[in-house]
């Protein structure tokens, strides 16, 4: 499946799981909107499929939705804005 081919490389060229990158985000930043997280991943990580095709923000959003839904994360709504955070923070 396509999502299994998703790989993320850090600046040193090391492969990281998408889950690990999201965990790293929350260690650095507090509660954030999904758009903020996607923007950070786009700006700070080389995100590619195995074919070296750069991931679109839409693809990152889709994978992020999966991680946030299945991981130790919760959301809060402030007005029309939804903020995600780790459950233990």
PDB file of C-alpha atoms in Angstrom:
ATOM      1  CA  UNK A   1       0.000   0.000   0.000  1.00  0.00           C
ATOM      2  CA  UNK A   2       1.124   3.502  -0.746  1.00  0.00           C
ATOM      3  CA  UNK A   3       1.258   4.682   2.846  1.00  0.00           C
ATOM      4  CA  UNK A   4       3.691   1.897   3.722  1.00  0.00           C
ATOM      5  CA  UNK A   5       6.125   3.418   1.234  1.00  0.00           C
ATOM      6  CA  UNK A   6       6.074   6.710   3.100  1.00  0.00           C
ATOM      7  CA  UNK A   7       9.468   7.544   4.468  1.00  0.00           C
ATOM      8  CA  UNK A   8      10.812  10.614   6.165  1.00  0.00           C
ATOM      9  CA  UNK A   9      14.465  11.563   6.284  1.00  0.00           C
ATOM     10  CA  UNK A  10      15.964  13.942   8.776  1.00  0.00           C
ATOM     11  CA  UNK A  11      18.709  16.417   7.883  1.00  0.00           C
ATOM     12  CA  UNK A  12      21.301  13.705   8.439  1.00  0.00           C
ATOM     13  CA  UNK A  13      19.607  11.390   5.953  1.00  0.00           C
ATOM     14  CA  UNK A  14      18.321   9.022   8.641  1.00  0.00           C
ATOM     15  CA  UNK A  15      14.981   7.359   8.009  1.00  0.00           C
ATOM     16  CA  UNK A  16      12.278   8.077  10.584  1.00  0.00           C
ATOM     17  CA  UNK A  17       8.761   6.812  10.952  1.00  0.00           C
ATOM     18  CA  UNK A  18       5.963   9.299  10.461  1.00  0.00           C
ATOM     19  CA  UNK A  19       4.814   8.588  14.031  1.00  0.00           C
ATOM     20  CA  UNK A  20       8.265   9.516  15.331  1.00  0.00           C
ATOM     21  CA  UNK A  21       8.203  12.824  13.457  1.00  0.00           C
ATOM     22  CA  UNK A  22       4.794  13.684  14.924  1.00  0.00           C
ATOM     23  CA  UNK A  23       6.038  12.803  18.426  1.00  0.00           C
ATOM     24  CA  UNK A  24       9.044  15.055  17.848  1.00  0.00           C
ATOM     25  CA  UNK A  25       6.746  17.884  16.827  1.00  0.00           C
ATOM     26  CA  UNK A  26       4.816  17.692  20.091  1.00  0.00           C
ATOM     27  CA  UNK A  27       8.020  17.554  22.139  1.00  0.00           C
ATOM     28  CA  UNK A  28       9.027  20.906  20.597  1.00  0.00           C
ATOM     29  CA  UNK A  29       5.647  22.618  20.259  1.00  0.00           C
ATOM     30  CA  UNK A  30       2.599  22.704  22.460  1.00  0.00           C
ATOM     31  CA  UNK A  31      -0.958  22.152  21.296  1.00  0.00           C
ATOM     32  CA  UNK A  32      -1.234  23.033  17.624  1.00  0.00           C
ATOM     33  CA  UNK A  33      -3.576  23.004  14.708  1.00  0.00           C
ATOM     34  CA  UNK A  34      -3.281  20.261  12.127  1.00  0.00           C
ATOM     35  CA  UNK A  35      -2.253  22.861   9.511  1.00  0.00           C
ATOM     36  CA  UNK A  36       0.625  24.010  11.736  1.00  0.00           C
ATOM     37  CA  UNK A  37       1.873  20.429  12.077  1.00  0.00           C
ATOM     38  CA  UNK A  38       1.638  19.762   8.328  1.00  0.00           C
ATOM     39  CA  UNK A  39       3.480  23.010   7.594  1.00  0.00           C
ATOM     40  CA  UNK A  40       6.247  22.098  10.044  1.00  0.00           C
ATOM     41  CA  UNK A  41       6.678  18.633   8.535  1.00  0.00           C
ATOM     42  CA  UNK A  42       6.779  20.156   5.043  1.00  0.00           C
ATOM     43  CA  UNK A  43       9.356  22.744   6.085  1.00  0.00           C
ATOM     44  CA  UNK A  44      11.600  20.644   8.297  1.00  0.00           C
ATOM     45  CA  UNK A  45      11.618  17.113   6.937  1.00  0.00           C
ATOM     46  CA  UNK A  46      12.322  15.599   3.556  1.00  0.00           C
ATOM     47  CA  UNK A  47       9.115  13.659   3.016  1.00  0.00           C
ATOM     48  CA  UNK A  48       9.108  11.259   0.108  1.00  0.00           C
ATOM     49  CA  UNK A  49       7.507   8.157  -1.255  1.00  0.00           C
ATOM     50  CA  UNK A  50       9.939   5.434  -2.263  1.00  0.00           C
ATOM     51  CA  UNK A  51       9.976   6.936  -5.754  1.00  0.00           C
ATOM     52  CA  UNK A  52      11.468  10.169  -4.341  1.00  0.00           C
ATOM     53  CA  UNK A  53       8.287  11.966  -5.330  1.00  0.00           C
ATOM     54  CA  UNK A  54       7.837  14.704  -2.773  1.00  0.00           C
ATOM     55  CA  UNK A  55       4.731  14.313  -0.676  1.00  0.00           C
ATOM     56  CA  UNK A  56       1.993  16.853  -1.147  1.00  0.00           C
ATOM     57  CA  UNK A  57       0.526  18.614   1.861  1.00  0.00           C
ATOM     58  CA  UNK A  58      -2.654  16.645   1.155  1.00  0.00           C
ATOM     59  CA  UNK A  59      -0.746  13.362   1.539  1.00  0.00           C
ATOM     60  CA  UNK A  60       0.886  14.576   4.750  1.00  0.00           C
ATOM     61  CA  UNK A  61      -2.550  15.639   6.048  1.00  0.00           C
ATOM     62  CA  UNK A  62      -3.978  12.194   5.325  1.00  0.00           C
ATOM     63  CA  UNK A  63      -1.170  10.372   7.116  1.00  0.00           C
ATOM     64  CA  UNK A  64      -1.275  12.844  10.002  1.00  0.00           C
ATOM     65  CA  UNK A  65      -5.001  12.230  10.460  1.00  0.00           C
ATOM     66  CA  UNK A  66      -4.266   8.538  10.859  1.00  0.00           C
ATOM     67  CA  UNK A  67      -1.486   9.130  13.401  1.00  0.00           C
ATOM     68  CA  UNK A  68      -3.486  11.632  15.458  1.00  0.00           C
ATOM     69  CA  UNK A  69      -6.548   9.380  15.505  1.00  0.00           C
ATOM     70  CA  UNK A  70      -4.673   6.217  16.474  1.00  0.00           C
ATOM     71  CA  UNK A  71      -1.982   7.688  18.697  1.00  0.00           C
ATOM     72  CA  UNK A  72      -1.938   9.138  22.218  1.00  0.00           C
ATOM     73  CA  UNK A  73      -3.365  12.456  21.057  1.00  0.00           C
ATOM     74  CA  UNK A  74      -6.452  14.429  21.906  1.00  0.00           C
ATOM     75  CA  UNK A  75      -7.986  17.588  20.567  1.00  0.00           C
ATOM     76  CA  UNK A  76      -9.638  20.640  22.026  1.00  0.00           C
ATOM     77  CA  UNK A  77     -11.821  23.116  20.222  1.00  0.00           C
ATOM     78  CA  UNK A  78     -11.440  26.851  20.773  1.00  0.00           C
ATOM     79  CA  UNK A  79     -14.081  28.633  18.742  1.00  0.00           C
ATOM     80  CA  UNK A  80     -13.745  27.297  15.214  1.00  0.00           C
ATOM     81  CA  UNK A  81     -10.172  26.123  15.712  1.00  0.00           C
ATOM     82  CA  UNK A  82      -9.170  22.601  16.715  1.00  0.00           C
ATOM     83  CA  UNK A  83      -5.894  22.126  18.567  1.00  0.00           C
ATOM     84  CA  UNK A  84      -4.185  18.751  18.945  1.00  0.00           C
ATOM     85  CA  UNK A  85      -1.907  17.759  21.810  1.00  0.00           C
ATOM     86  CA  UNK A  86      -0.391  14.688  23.408  1.00  0.00           C
ATOM     87  CA  UNK A  87      -2.726  13.260  26.044  1.00  0.00           C
ATOM     88  CA  UNK A  88      -0.002  13.342  28.674  1.00  0.00           C
ATOM     89  CA  UNK A  89       0.892  17.002  28.177  1.00  0.00           C
TER      90      UNK A  89
END
